[in-house]
PDB file of C-alpha atoms in Angstrom:
ATOM      1  CA  GLY A  26       3.852   8.043   0.416  1.00 64.00           C
ATOM      2  CA  ALA A  27       0.749   6.684   2.066  1.00 77.00           C
ATOM      3  CA  VAL A  28       0.712   3.271   3.717  1.00 89.00           C
ATOM      4  CA  VAL A  29      -1.714   0.479   2.961  1.00 94.00           C
ATOM      5  CA  SER A  30      -1.527  -2.581   5.154  1.00 95.00           C
ATOM      6  CA  GLN A  31      -2.966  -5.912   4.089  1.00 96.00           C
ATOM      7  CA  HIS A  32      -3.420  -8.831   6.445  1.00 96.00           C
ATOM      8  CA  PRO A  33      -2.653 -11.673   6.465  1.00 97.00           C
ATOM      9  CA  SER A  34       0.301 -11.767   4.084  1.00 95.00           C
ATOM     10  CA  TRP A  35      -0.236 -15.459   3.558  1.00 95.00           C
ATOM     11  CA  VAL A  36      -2.847 -18.023   4.556  1.00 97.00           C
ATOM     12  CA  ILE A  37      -3.399 -21.729   4.027  1.00 97.00           C
ATOM     13  CA  CYS A  38      -6.919 -23.020   4.458  1.00 96.00           C
ATOM     14  CA  LYS A  39      -8.868 -26.193   3.900  1.00 96.00           C
ATOM     15  CA  SER A  40     -11.224 -26.544   0.976  1.00 97.00           C
ATOM     16  CA  GLY A  41     -14.738 -25.437   1.929  1.00 97.00           C
ATOM     17  CA  THR A  42     -13.718 -22.933   4.575  1.00 97.00           C
ATOM     18  CA  SER A  43     -13.876 -19.146   4.336  1.00 97.00           C
ATOM     19  CA  VAL A  44     -10.987 -16.717   4.541  1.00 97.00           C
ATOM     20  CA  LYS A  45     -11.102 -12.998   5.333  1.00 97.00           C
ATOM     21  CA  ILE A  46      -8.465 -10.590   4.070  1.00 97.00           C
ATOM     22  CA  GLU A  47      -8.190  -7.074   5.472  1.00 97.00           C
ATOM     23  CA  CYS A  48      -6.968  -3.963   3.718  1.00 96.00           C
ATOM     24  CA  ARG A  49      -6.290  -0.887   5.824  1.00 95.00           C
ATOM     25  CA  SER A  50      -5.155   2.593   4.890  1.00 92.00           C
ATOM     26  CA  LEU A  51      -3.016   3.550   7.867  1.00 93.00           C
ATOM     27  CA  ASP A  52      -2.453   7.273   7.439  1.00 88.00           C
ATOM     28  CA  PHE A  53      -5.109   8.487   5.044  1.00 87.00           C
ATOM     29  CA  GLN A  54      -8.790   8.135   4.316  1.00 87.00           C
ATOM     30  CA  ALA A  55      -9.633   5.992   1.325  1.00 87.00           C
ATOM     31  CA  THR A  56     -13.003   6.520  -0.298  1.00 82.00           C
ATOM     32  CA  THR A  57     -12.235   3.867  -2.863  1.00 88.00           C
ATOM     33  CA  MET A  58     -10.462   0.559  -2.517  1.00 92.00           C
ATOM     34  CA  PHE A  59      -9.719  -1.907  -5.272  1.00 93.00           C
ATOM     35  CA  TRP A  60      -9.293  -5.659  -5.000  1.00 96.00           C
ATOM     36  CA  TYR A  61      -7.110  -7.511  -7.485  1.00 95.00           C
ATOM     37  CA  ARG A  62      -6.168 -11.072  -8.140  1.00 95.00           C
ATOM     38  CA  GLN A  63      -2.775 -11.873  -9.587  1.00 91.00           C
ATOM     39  CA  PHE A  64      -1.738 -15.209 -11.033  1.00 86.00           C
ATOM     40  CA  PRO A  65       1.967 -16.082 -11.304  1.00 82.00           C
ATOM     41  CA  LYS A  66       3.741 -13.990 -13.908  1.00 79.00           C
ATOM     42  CA  GLN A  67       0.504 -12.308 -14.902  1.00 82.00           C
ATOM     43  CA  SER A  68      -1.038  -8.911 -14.560  1.00 85.00           C
ATOM     44  CA  LEU A  69      -3.305  -7.484 -11.903  1.00 89.00           C
ATOM     45  CA  MET A  70      -6.869  -8.536 -12.614  1.00 91.00           C
ATOM     46  CA  LEU A  71      -9.403  -6.175 -11.073  1.00 92.00           C
ATOM     47  CA  MET A  72     -12.041  -8.094  -9.143  1.00 95.00           C
ATOM     48  CA  ALA A  73     -14.085  -5.299  -7.650  1.00 94.00           C
ATOM     49  CA  THR A  74     -14.145  -1.664  -6.656  1.00 91.00           C
ATOM     50  CA  SER A  75     -15.501  -0.748  -3.266  1.00 90.00           C
ATOM     51  CA  ASN A  76     -16.600   2.640  -2.077  1.00 85.00           C
ATOM     52  CA  GLU A  77     -17.058   3.376   1.591  1.00 81.00           C
ATOM     53  CA  GLY A  78     -20.629   2.865   2.726  1.00 79.00           C
ATOM     54  CA  SER A  79     -21.935   1.369  -0.507  1.00 82.00           C
ATOM     55  CA  LYS A  80     -21.993  -1.964  -2.245  1.00 86.00           C
ATOM     56  CA  ALA A  81     -18.963  -3.056  -4.180  1.00 91.00           C
ATOM     57  CA  THR A  82     -18.944  -3.006  -7.964  1.00 92.00           C
ATOM     58  CA  TYR A  83     -17.778  -6.350  -9.293  1.00 94.00           C
ATOM     59  CA  GLU A  84     -16.070  -6.920 -12.609  1.00 92.00           C
ATOM     60  CA  GLN A  85     -17.644  -9.231 -15.122  1.00 91.00           C
ATOM     61  CA  GLY A  86     -17.039 -12.866 -14.297  1.00 93.00           C
ATOM     62  CA  VAL A  87     -16.344 -12.310 -10.603  1.00 95.00           C
ATOM     63  CA  GLU A  88     -18.874 -14.034  -8.344  1.00 94.00           C
ATOM     64  CA  LYS A  89     -20.107 -11.536  -5.776  1.00 93.00           C
ATOM     65  CA  ASP A  90     -21.484 -14.277  -3.524  1.00 94.00           C
ATOM     66  CA  LYS A  91     -18.128 -15.996  -3.448  1.00 96.00           C
ATOM     67  CA  PHE A  92     -15.949 -12.927  -2.991  1.00 97.00           C
ATOM     68  CA  LEU A  93     -17.684 -10.803  -0.372  1.00 96.00           C
ATOM     69  CA  ILE A  94     -16.395  -7.269  -0.055  1.00 94.00           C
ATOM     70  CA  ASN A  95     -17.189  -4.942   2.812  1.00 91.00           C
ATOM     71  CA  HIS A  96     -15.967  -1.344   2.977  1.00 88.00           C
ATOM     72  CA  ALA A  97     -17.379  -0.310   6.308  1.00 81.00           C
ATOM     73  CA  SER A  98     -15.105   2.626   7.020  1.00 89.00           C
ATOM     74  CA  LEU A  99     -12.792   5.050   5.245  1.00 88.00           C
ATOM     75  CA  THR A 100      -9.795   3.043   6.378  1.00 92.00           C
ATOM     76  CA  LEU A 101     -10.860  -0.576   6.111  1.00 93.00           C
ATOM     77  CA  SER A 102     -12.081  -2.902   3.395  1.00 94.00           C
ATOM     78  CA  THR A 103     -12.343  -6.663   3.701  1.00 95.00           C
ATOM     79  CA  LEU A 104     -12.477  -9.431   1.127  1.00 97.00           C
ATOM     80  CA  THR A 105     -13.931 -12.758   2.238  1.00 97.00           C
ATOM     81  CA  VAL A 106     -13.399 -15.769   0.035  1.00 97.00           C
ATOM     82  CA  THR A 107     -16.305 -18.039   0.905  1.00 97.00           C
ATOM     83  CA  SER A 108     -16.253 -21.813   0.547  1.00 96.00           C
ATOM     84  CA  ALA A 109     -12.753 -21.667  -0.840  1.00 96.00           C
ATOM     85  CA  HIS A 110     -11.570 -24.241  -3.352  1.00 96.00           C
ATOM     86  CA  PRO A 111      -8.083 -25.013  -4.691  1.00 96.00           C
ATOM     87  CA  GLU A 112      -8.773 -22.968  -7.825  1.00 95.00           C
ATOM     88  CA  ASP A 113      -9.162 -19.908  -5.592  1.00 96.00           C
ATOM     89  CA  SER A 114      -5.500 -20.192  -4.647  1.00 96.00           C
ATOM     90  CA  SER A 115      -3.867 -16.990  -5.815  1.00 94.00           C
ATOM     91  CA  PHE A 116      -2.229 -13.733  -4.802  1.00 94.00           C
ATOM     92  CA  TYR A 117      -4.860 -11.200  -3.739  1.00 96.00           C
ATOM     93  CA  ILE A 118      -3.869  -7.564  -3.489  1.00 95.00           C
ATOM     94  CA  CYS A 119      -5.760  -4.431  -2.571  1.00 96.00           C
ATOM     95  CA  SER A 120      -5.130  -0.809  -3.334  1.00 94.00           C
ATOM     96  CA  ALA A 121      -6.573   2.291  -1.738  1.00 91.00           C
ATOM     97  CA  ARG A 122      -7.100   5.686  -3.252  1.00 86.00           C
ATOM     98  CA  ARG A 123      -6.825   8.856  -1.226  1.00 77.00           C
ATOM     99  CA  ALA A 124     -10.080  10.745  -0.786  1.00 63.00           C
ATOM    100  CA  THR A 125      -8.882  14.062  -2.144  1.00 62.00           C
ATOM    101  CA  GLY A 126      -7.619  15.352  -5.420  1.00 61.00           C
ATOM    102  CA  GLU A 127      -7.852  14.622  -9.095  1.00 60.00           C
ATOM    103  CA  ASN A 128      -6.010  11.655 -10.589  1.00 56.00           C
ATOM    104  CA  THR A 129      -4.502  10.749  -7.276  1.00 67.00           C
ATOM    105  CA  GLU A 130      -2.303   7.725  -6.864  1.00 75.00           C
ATOM    106  CA  ALA A 131      -3.640   4.451  -5.511  1.00 83.00           C
ATOM    107  CA  PHE A 132      -1.363   2.717  -3.011  1.00 89.00           C
ATOM    108  CA  PHE A 133      -1.070  -1.044  -2.866  1.00 93.00           C
ATOM    109  CA  GLY A 134      -1.136  -3.362   0.087  1.00 94.00           C
ATOM    110  CA  GLN A 135       1.554  -6.012   0.345  1.00 94.00           C
ATOM    111  CA  GLY A 136      -0.768  -8.722  -0.924  1.00 94.00           C
ATOM    112  CA  THR A 137      -2.071 -11.997   0.487  1.00 96.00           C
ATOM    113  CA  ARG A 138      -0.943 -15.365  -0.794  1.00 95.00           C
ATOM    114  CA  LEU A 139      -3.922 -17.711  -0.427  1.00 96.00           C
ATOM    115  CA  THR A 140      -3.400 -21.454  -0.708  1.00 96.00           C
ATOM    116  CA  VAL A 141      -6.432 -23.714  -0.513  1.00 97.00           C
ATOM    117  CA  VAL A 142      -5.647 -27.359   0.186  1.00 96.00           C
TER     118      VAL A 142
ATOM    119  CA  GLY B 178     -14.057  -0.365 -21.481  1.00 81.00           C
ATOM    120  CA  GLU B 179     -10.381   0.451 -21.539  1.00 87.00           C
ATOM    121  CA  ASN B 180      -7.895  -1.988 -23.024  1.00 91.00           C
ATOM    122  CA  VAL B 181      -4.175  -1.648 -22.365  1.00 95.00           C
ATOM    123  CA  GLU B 182      -1.604  -3.550 -24.382  1.00 96.00           C
ATOM    124  CA  GLN B 183       1.985  -3.759 -23.121  1.00 96.00           C
ATOM    125  CA  HIS B 184       5.120  -4.915 -24.945  1.00 96.00           C
ATOM    126  CA  PRO B 185       7.444  -6.669 -24.662  1.00 96.00           C
ATOM    127  CA  SER B 186       6.461  -9.300 -22.124  1.00 94.00           C
ATOM    128  CA  THR B 187      10.120  -9.904 -21.298  1.00 96.00           C
ATOM    129  CA  LEU B 188      13.144  -7.690 -21.787  1.00 97.00           C
ATOM    130  CA  SER B 189      16.717  -8.681 -21.148  1.00 97.00           C
ATOM    131  CA  VAL B 190      19.477  -6.047 -21.191  1.00 97.00           C
ATOM    132  CA  GLN B 191      23.056  -5.637 -20.067  1.00 97.00           C
ATOM    133  CA  GLU B 192      23.834  -3.376 -17.155  1.00 97.00           C
ATOM    134  CA  GLY B 193      24.262   0.172 -18.387  1.00 97.00           C
ATOM    135  CA  ASP B 194      22.028  -0.267 -21.427  1.00 97.00           C
ATOM    136  CA  SER B 195      18.688   1.469 -21.861  1.00 98.00           C
ATOM    137  CA  ALA B 196      15.331  -0.289 -21.623  1.00 98.00           C
ATOM    138  CA  VAL B 197      12.095   0.783 -23.272  1.00 98.00           C
ATOM    139  CA  ILE B 198       8.639  -0.589 -22.508  1.00 98.00           C
ATOM    140  CA  LYS B 199       5.669   0.432 -24.627  1.00 98.00           C
ATOM    141  CA  CYS B 200       1.952   0.530 -23.935  1.00 98.00           C
ATOM    142  CA  THR B 201      -1.105   1.418 -25.965  1.00 97.00           C
ATOM    143  CA  TYR B 202      -4.577   2.229 -24.720  1.00 97.00           C
ATOM    144  CA  SER B 203      -7.959   2.302 -26.358  1.00 96.00           C
ATOM    145  CA  ASP B 204     -10.099   4.821 -24.472  1.00 94.00           C
ATOM    146  CA  SER B 205      -9.395   8.388 -25.570  1.00 93.00           C
ATOM    147  CA  ALA B 206     -10.989   9.602 -22.326  1.00 91.00           C
ATOM    148  CA  SER B 207      -8.138   8.140 -20.262  1.00 92.00           C
ATOM    149  CA  ASN B 208      -5.958  10.917 -18.954  1.00 91.00           C
ATOM    150  CA  TYR B 209      -3.749   9.417 -16.257  1.00 90.00           C
ATOM    151  CA  PHE B 210      -0.981   6.901 -16.944  1.00 94.00           C
ATOM    152  CA  PRO B 211       1.002   5.485 -14.016  1.00 93.00           C
ATOM    153  CA  TRP B 212       3.851   2.992 -14.171  1.00 96.00           C
ATOM    154  CA  TYR B 213       4.423   0.474 -11.403  1.00 95.00           C
ATOM    155  CA  LYS B 214       7.424  -1.673 -10.501  1.00 96.00           C
ATOM    156  CA  GLN B 215       6.765  -4.985  -8.790  1.00 93.00           C
ATOM    157  CA  GLU B 216       9.567  -7.055  -7.353  1.00 92.00           C
ATOM    158  CA  LEU B 217       8.982 -10.742  -6.787  1.00 86.00           C
ATOM    159  CA  GLY B 218       6.440 -11.351  -4.027  1.00 82.00           C
ATOM    160  CA  LYS B 219       6.086  -7.673  -3.237  1.00 87.00           C
ATOM    161  CA  ARG B 220       3.521  -4.984  -3.805  1.00 90.00           C
ATOM    162  CA  PRO B 221       3.538  -2.810  -6.936  1.00 92.00           C
ATOM    163  CA  GLN B 222       5.197   0.534  -6.317  1.00 92.00           C
ATOM    164  CA  LEU B 223       4.494   3.654  -8.358  1.00 91.00           C
ATOM    165  CA  ILE B 224       7.686   4.805 -10.063  1.00 94.00           C
ATOM    166  CA  ILE B 225       6.422   7.535 -12.350  1.00 94.00           C
ATOM    167  CA  ASP B 226       3.174   8.802 -13.803  1.00 92.00           C
ATOM    168  CA  ILE B 227       2.070  11.184 -16.522  1.00 92.00           C
ATOM    169  CA  ARG B 228      -1.091  13.096 -17.220  1.00 89.00           C
ATOM    170  CA  SER B 229      -2.555  13.811 -20.614  1.00 85.00           C
ATOM    171  CA  ASN B 230      -1.657  17.485 -20.548  1.00 84.00           C
ATOM    172  CA  VAL B 231       2.042  16.588 -20.570  1.00 83.00           C
ATOM    173  CA  GLY B 232       4.026  14.877 -23.321  1.00 91.00           C
ATOM    174  CA  GLU B 233       7.062  13.809 -21.346  1.00 94.00           C
ATOM    175  CA  LYS B 234       8.175  13.510 -17.754  1.00 94.00           C
ATOM    176  CA  LYS B 235      11.560  12.596 -16.354  1.00 96.00           C
ATOM    177  CA  ASP B 236      12.787  11.531 -12.946  1.00 94.00           C
ATOM    178  CA  GLN B 237      16.511  10.774 -12.829  1.00 96.00           C
ATOM    179  CA  ARG B 238      17.045   7.605 -14.899  1.00 97.00           C
ATOM    180  CA  ILE B 239      13.374   7.089 -15.607  1.00 98.00           C
ATOM    181  CA  ALA B 240      11.289   8.917 -18.195  1.00 97.00           C
ATOM    182  CA  VAL B 241       7.823   8.469 -19.610  1.00 97.00           C
ATOM    183  CA  THR B 242       6.496   9.791 -22.906  1.00 97.00           C
ATOM    184  CA  LEU B 243       2.883  10.095 -23.995  1.00 96.00           C
ATOM    185  CA  ASN B 244       1.435  10.422 -27.482  1.00 95.00           C
ATOM    186  CA  LYS B 245      -2.260  11.181 -27.054  1.00 93.00           C
ATOM    187  CA  THR B 246      -2.992  11.136 -30.758  1.00 93.00           C
ATOM    188  CA  ALA B 247      -1.600   7.664 -31.220  1.00 95.00           C
ATOM    189  CA  LYS B 248      -2.775   6.564 -27.759  1.00 96.00           C
ATOM    190  CA  HIS B 249       0.528   5.163 -26.678  1.00 95.00           C
ATOM    191  CA  PHE B 250       2.955   5.822 -23.865  1.00 97.00           C
ATOM    192  CA  SER B 251       6.385   4.460 -23.073  1.00 98.00           C
ATOM    193  CA  LEU B 252       8.712   3.971 -20.136  1.00 98.00           C
ATOM    194  CA  HIS B 253      12.398   4.619 -20.672  1.00 98.00           C
ATOM    195  CA  ILE B 254      15.045   3.493 -18.192  1.00 98.00           C
ATOM    196  CA  THR B 255      18.596   4.639 -18.870  1.00 97.00           C
ATOM    197  CA  GLU B 256      21.838   3.281 -17.405  1.00 97.00           C
ATOM    198  CA  THR B 257      20.063   0.177 -16.150  1.00 98.00           C
ATOM    199  CA  GLN B 258      21.281  -1.510 -12.985  1.00 97.00           C
ATOM    200  CA  PRO B 259      20.666  -5.048 -11.677  1.00 96.00           C
ATOM    201  CA  GLU B 260      18.301  -3.659  -9.042  1.00 96.00           C
ATOM    202  CA  ASP B 261      16.064  -2.432 -11.857  1.00 97.00           C
ATOM    203  CA  SER B 262      15.195  -6.090 -12.518  1.00 97.00           C
ATOM    204  CA  ALA B 263      11.475  -6.493 -11.784  1.00 96.00           C
ATOM    205  CA  VAL B 264       8.096  -6.655 -13.476  1.00 95.00           C
ATOM    206  CA  TYR B 265       6.864  -3.293 -14.742  1.00 97.00           C
ATOM    207  CA  PHE B 266       3.184  -2.554 -15.290  1.00 96.00           C
ATOM    208  CA  CYS B 267       1.678   0.326 -17.170  1.00 96.00           C
ATOM    209  CA  ALA B 268      -1.862   1.480 -16.505  1.00 94.00           C
ATOM    210  CA  ALA B 269      -4.399   3.870 -17.957  1.00 94.00           C
ATOM    211  CA  SER B 270      -7.275   5.555 -16.190  1.00 90.00           C
ATOM    212  CA  LYS B 271      -9.754   8.352 -16.277  1.00 85.00           C
ATOM    213  CA  GLY B 272      -9.431  10.836 -13.472  1.00 72.00           C
ATOM    214  CA  GLY B 273     -11.508  12.071 -10.598  1.00 69.00           C
ATOM    215  CA  GLY B 274     -14.419   9.937  -9.507  1.00 67.00           C
ATOM    216  CA  SER B 275     -13.992   7.696 -12.553  1.00 72.00           C
ATOM    217  CA  TYR B 276     -10.533   6.569 -11.494  1.00 78.00           C
ATOM    218  CA  ILE B 277     -10.273   2.834 -12.147  1.00 84.00           C
ATOM    219  CA  PRO B 278      -6.880   1.890 -13.598  1.00 87.00           C
ATOM    220  CA  THR B 279      -6.604  -0.779 -16.258  1.00 90.00           C
ATOM    221  CA  PHE B 280      -3.246  -2.522 -16.154  1.00 92.00           C
ATOM    222  CA  GLY B 281      -1.109  -3.877 -18.940  1.00 94.00           C
ATOM    223  CA  ARG B 282       0.074  -7.470 -18.786  1.00 92.00           C
ATOM    224  CA  GLY B 283       3.460  -6.535 -17.418  1.00 94.00           C
ATOM    225  CA  THR B 284       7.046  -6.630 -18.655  1.00 96.00           C
ATOM    226  CA  SER B 285       9.638  -8.725 -16.904  1.00 95.00           C
ATOM    227  CA  LEU B 286      12.877  -6.728 -17.077  1.00 97.00           C
ATOM    228  CA  ILE B 287      16.120  -8.582 -16.434  1.00 97.00           C
ATOM    229  CA  VAL B 288      19.313  -6.567 -16.141  1.00 97.00           C
ATOM    230  CA  HIS B 289      22.427  -8.691 -16.418  1.00 96.00           C
ATOM    231  CA  PRO B 290      25.486  -7.475 -14.490  1.00 93.00           C
TER     232      PRO B 290
END
């Protein structure tokens, strides 16, 4: 299967600072990347869908100015949590979809555990 | 939009028993249904998927069935083993450029040795 690498795998930051999370597709081109947030023992909540070269589409209730998404190339998307607060502490996970084919699988990154203190 | 319901939220079985997880979806246009396994602290991994032109698919101890009319699909695991213990998520999506999967809430499967 294809490999999606997410970095960092965990980060602790102070309240008010910003944190950038990277999602890279290592061996395929990803036209679409998805960003999820997962609370303990809960499902994957879609935050936004990003397509290479265009603005991300945010789900209802997700603040686009707080969660900045950039999909500058076919292999890299970044999520920046701006002015982080303790309530932003969560597990953030990306997935990337291969550029070809119908109904193709999306591959997940390993996730980033964010703790805001 | 799509709504996916998944049951049960937890499932406890003895090693060797079968486990069944059920999901329903709301959007009749959905035509792709993947199942993911997520171990604690790790990424979800695709274990099996099914498309709407197929009613059943099997891969060793894992099988998935789809009833398009009733809009429900199920995951069946036979001869469960302790390493099957994990959280399982179902998802439903349209295909092609409209691919955005909606996930169920997850089922925590515990297989007792």
